[in-house]
Short mmCIF file of C-alpha atoms in Angstrom, two decimals:
data_model
loop_
_atom_site.label_atom_id
_atom_site.label_comp_id
_atom_site.label_asym_id
_atom_site.label_seq_id
_atom_site.Cartn_x
_atom_site.Cartn_y
_atom_site.Cartn_z
CA GLN A 1 -135.54 235.98 21.95
CA THR A 2 -135.82 239.36 20.11
CA LYS A 3 -137.66 240.90 23.07
CA SER A 4 -134.95 239.61 25.39
CA ASN A 5 -132.19 241.15 23.20
CA SER A 6 -134.02 244.48 23.00
CA LYS A 7 -134.49 244.50 26.76
CA LEU A 8 -130.75 243.84 27.24
CA CYS A 9 -129.91 246.54 24.70
CA GLY A 10 -132.18 249.02 26.53
CA GLU A 11 -130.63 248.17 29.90
CA PHE A 12 -127.15 248.58 28.42
CA LYS A 13 -128.06 252.01 27.00
CA MET A 14 -129.47 253.06 30.37
CA LYS A 15 -126.25 251.99 32.14
CA ILE A 16 -124.18 253.97 29.62
CA LEU A 17 -126.34 257.07 30.19
CA ILE A 18 -125.98 256.72 33.96
CA LEU A 19 -122.19 256.38 33.65
CA LEU A 20 -122.02 259.46 31.40
CA PHE A 21 -124.12 261.45 33.87
CA LEU A 22 -121.93 260.38 36.80
CA SER A 23 -118.72 261.25 34.92
CA LEU A 24 -120.10 264.74 34.16
CA LEU A 25 -121.08 265.16 37.80
CA VAL A 26 -117.59 264.16 38.99
CA GLU A 27 -115.97 266.46 36.40
CA SER A 28 -118.05 269.45 37.49
CA SER A 29 -117.25 268.74 41.15
CA PHE A 30 -113.52 268.20 40.80
CA GLY A 31 -112.36 270.39 37.95
CA GLY A 32 -111.87 270.46 34.26
CA ALA A 33 -111.65 267.45 32.03
CA ASN A 34 -108.37 268.52 30.51
CA PRO A 35 -105.91 270.18 32.91
CA GLN A 36 -102.96 271.77 31.09
CA LYS A 37 -99.77 273.46 32.24
CA LEU A 38 -99.17 276.91 30.84
CA GLN A 39 -96.14 279.18 31.10
CA THR A 40 -97.42 282.72 31.68
CA TYR A 41 -96.29 286.04 33.05
CA VAL A 42 -98.10 286.56 36.37
CA THR A 43 -98.71 290.01 37.84
CA PHE A 44 -101.05 291.37 40.52
CA TYR A 45 -103.57 294.17 40.85
CA GLY A 46 -105.82 295.39 43.62
CA PHE A 47 -108.35 298.01 44.60
CA VAL A 48 -106.02 301.01 44.27
CA ASP A 49 -104.55 300.16 40.85
CA ASN A 50 -107.71 298.74 39.27
CA SER A 51 -109.18 300.96 36.57
CA PRO A 52 -111.15 302.70 37.97
CA PRO A 53 -109.92 302.17 41.57
CA SER A 54 -112.50 299.71 42.93
CA ALA A 55 -113.34 296.01 43.03
CA ASP A 56 -115.37 296.34 39.80
CA ILE A 57 -114.82 293.61 37.21
CA ALA A 58 -115.49 293.42 33.48
CA TYR A 59 -117.38 290.11 33.61
CA PRO A 60 -119.64 290.03 36.70
CA HIS A 61 -121.74 286.94 37.39
CA SER A 62 -124.92 289.01 37.01
CA GLU A 63 -124.09 289.34 33.30
CA TYR A 64 -121.78 286.34 32.71
CA PRO A 65 -123.11 283.12 34.28
CA GLN A 66 -119.80 281.30 33.72
CA THR A 67 -118.22 283.54 36.40
CA ILE A 68 -118.85 283.43 40.15
CA HIS A 69 -118.43 286.92 41.59
CA ASN A 70 -120.02 290.32 40.92
CA GLU A 71 -116.89 292.09 42.08
CA ALA A 72 -113.26 291.03 42.42
CA SER A 73 -112.93 288.66 45.37
CA GLY A 74 -112.46 285.02 46.38
CA THR A 75 -110.67 282.95 49.00
CA GLY A 76 -108.55 280.82 46.67
CA THR A 77 -110.42 277.53 47.04
CA TYR A 78 -111.77 275.65 44.03
CA GLN A 79 -115.32 276.55 45.09
CA ASP A 80 -114.42 280.23 45.65
CA PRO A 81 -111.47 281.03 43.35
CA ILE A 82 -109.96 284.51 43.39
CA THR A 83 -110.65 286.82 40.44
CA PHE A 84 -108.00 287.20 37.75
CA ALA A 85 -107.81 289.34 34.64
CA THR A 86 -106.47 288.72 31.15
CA ASP A 87 -107.42 289.05 27.49
CA LYS A 88 -110.61 287.04 26.87
CA SER A 89 -109.02 285.78 23.63
CA GLU A 90 -106.15 284.35 25.67
CA LEU A 91 -108.23 282.50 28.27
CA ALA A 92 -112.02 282.32 28.13
CA ILE A 93 -114.21 284.12 30.65
CA GLY A 94 -114.82 281.71 33.56
CA THR A 95 -111.58 279.74 33.06
CA ARG A 96 -110.10 278.47 36.32
CA VAL A 97 -106.37 278.27 36.94
CA TYR A 98 -104.29 276.99 39.83
CA VAL A 99 -101.12 278.86 40.78
CA SER A 100 -98.96 276.42 42.73
CA TYR A 101 -96.50 278.89 44.25
CA LEU A 102 -99.48 280.63 45.89
CA LYS A 103 -101.49 277.45 46.56
CA LYS A 104 -104.63 279.16 45.24
CA TYR A 105 -107.28 278.80 42.53
CA PHE A 106 -108.27 281.79 40.38
CA ILE A 107 -111.09 282.44 37.89
CA MET A 108 -111.06 284.71 34.82
CA GLU A 109 -113.57 287.48 35.58
CA ASP A 110 -111.83 290.70 34.54
CA ASP A 111 -109.97 292.42 31.72
CA CYS A 112 -106.38 293.67 31.85
CA THR A 113 -105.15 296.31 29.39
CA GLU A 114 -101.50 295.27 29.66
CA CYS A 115 -102.51 291.61 29.24
CA ASP A 116 -104.57 292.54 26.14
CA HIS A 117 -101.51 294.25 24.66
CA ASP A 118 -99.15 291.37 25.49
CA TRP A 119 -101.53 288.86 23.92
CA SER A 120 -102.59 290.78 20.80
CA LYS A 121 -99.19 292.32 19.95
CA LYS A 122 -96.72 289.69 21.17
CA GLY A 123 -98.72 286.46 21.60
CA LYS A 124 -97.43 286.44 25.19
CA TYR A 125 -99.48 284.84 27.95
CA HIS A 126 -100.07 287.23 30.85
CA ILE A 127 -102.52 286.96 33.76
CA ASP A 128 -103.14 289.60 36.42
CA LEU A 129 -104.24 288.18 39.79
CA TRP A 130 -106.50 290.07 42.22
CA ALA A 131 -104.62 290.82 45.44
CA GLY A 132 -107.49 292.62 47.21
CA GLY A 133 -107.29 295.81 49.23
CA LYS A 134 -109.53 298.80 49.83
CA ALA A 135 -109.49 302.48 48.87
CA ASN A 136 -107.10 303.28 51.73
CA SER A 137 -104.65 300.38 51.08
CA GLY A 138 -102.27 302.70 49.21
CA GLN A 139 -98.60 301.91 48.71
CA LYS A 140 -98.69 298.87 51.03
CA LEU A 141 -100.92 297.10 48.49
CA ILE A 142 -98.69 298.11 45.55
CA ASP A 143 -95.58 296.91 47.44
CA CYS A 144 -97.33 293.62 48.20
CA GLU A 145 -98.28 293.12 44.54
CA ASP A 146 -94.67 293.78 43.52
CA SER A 147 -93.31 291.34 46.11
CA LEU A 148 -95.58 288.55 44.83
CA THR A 149 -94.67 289.06 41.15
CA LEU A 150 -91.92 286.66 40.08
CA ASN A 151 -89.34 287.45 37.43
CA GLY A 152 -90.12 285.67 34.17
CA ASP A 153 -92.88 283.27 33.31
CA THR A 154 -94.59 281.03 35.86
CA SER A 155 -96.20 277.64 35.37
CA VAL A 156 -99.95 277.60 36.09
CA ILE A 157 -102.52 274.86 35.56
CA ILE A 158 -105.52 275.67 33.38
CA ASN A 159 -108.76 273.73 34.07
CA PRO A 160 -107.26 272.18 37.22
CA PRO A 161 -108.88 269.43 39.25
CA GLY A 162 -110.42 270.64 42.51
CA ASP A 163 -108.19 268.67 44.87
CA TYR A 164 -104.93 270.65 44.98
CA THR A 165 -103.51 271.99 48.25
CA VAL A 166 -104.98 275.39 49.12
CA ASP A 167 -103.82 278.17 51.45
CA THR A 168 -106.68 280.62 52.08
CA THR A 169 -104.42 283.26 53.66
CA PRO A 170 -105.32 286.50 51.82
CA LEU A 171 -102.75 287.79 49.35
CA PHE A 172 -103.19 291.20 50.95
CA ASN A 173 -104.99 291.69 54.25
CA ALA A 174 -106.74 295.06 53.97
CA GLN A 175 -107.33 295.17 57.76
CA THR A 176 -103.70 294.71 58.80
CA GLY A 177 -101.75 295.59 55.65
CA ALA A 178 -100.05 292.17 55.80
CA CYS A 179 -98.84 290.65 52.54
CA TYR A 180 -98.87 286.92 51.77
CA GLN A 181 -95.48 285.41 52.48
CA LEU A 182 -93.97 283.23 49.77
CA ASN A 183 -92.18 280.10 51.03
#
């Protein structure tokens, strides 16, 4: 009877391990384990007002495996979130957020001087979302960024699940100069 109990105990442990593995697999496929709403000031930046003007980011995947891109980019899906910048003490490098008014996912891959100041001096949440653009995007890109910035704080979801509605329309289309239209 002792062998029978140990066999049952071993089978039970194996089932528990399998369930734990499957739950981790589901979590990694569909988002964070603990989604949270956060009120934050949301701004935008792009190629022409990045410092220096480029698509360079502070935390490229080649040096930070928790990120996805080697330069600012993304389509806004969970699998390919758009780059965002903030203070790394505010939100960790590689943190995903979902911005519902844009219907897009973003990932923390860059630093933002103004965000650093807001966080360290005022304790104010501030994220800067990559809008895109190229060297010749000029004032059209800046105007687009301004039109997408809402007055006051915006609710975003940190560590979101991967099944929210997504609109992959670019925030700024560098080919046409078209800006994403808010509903």
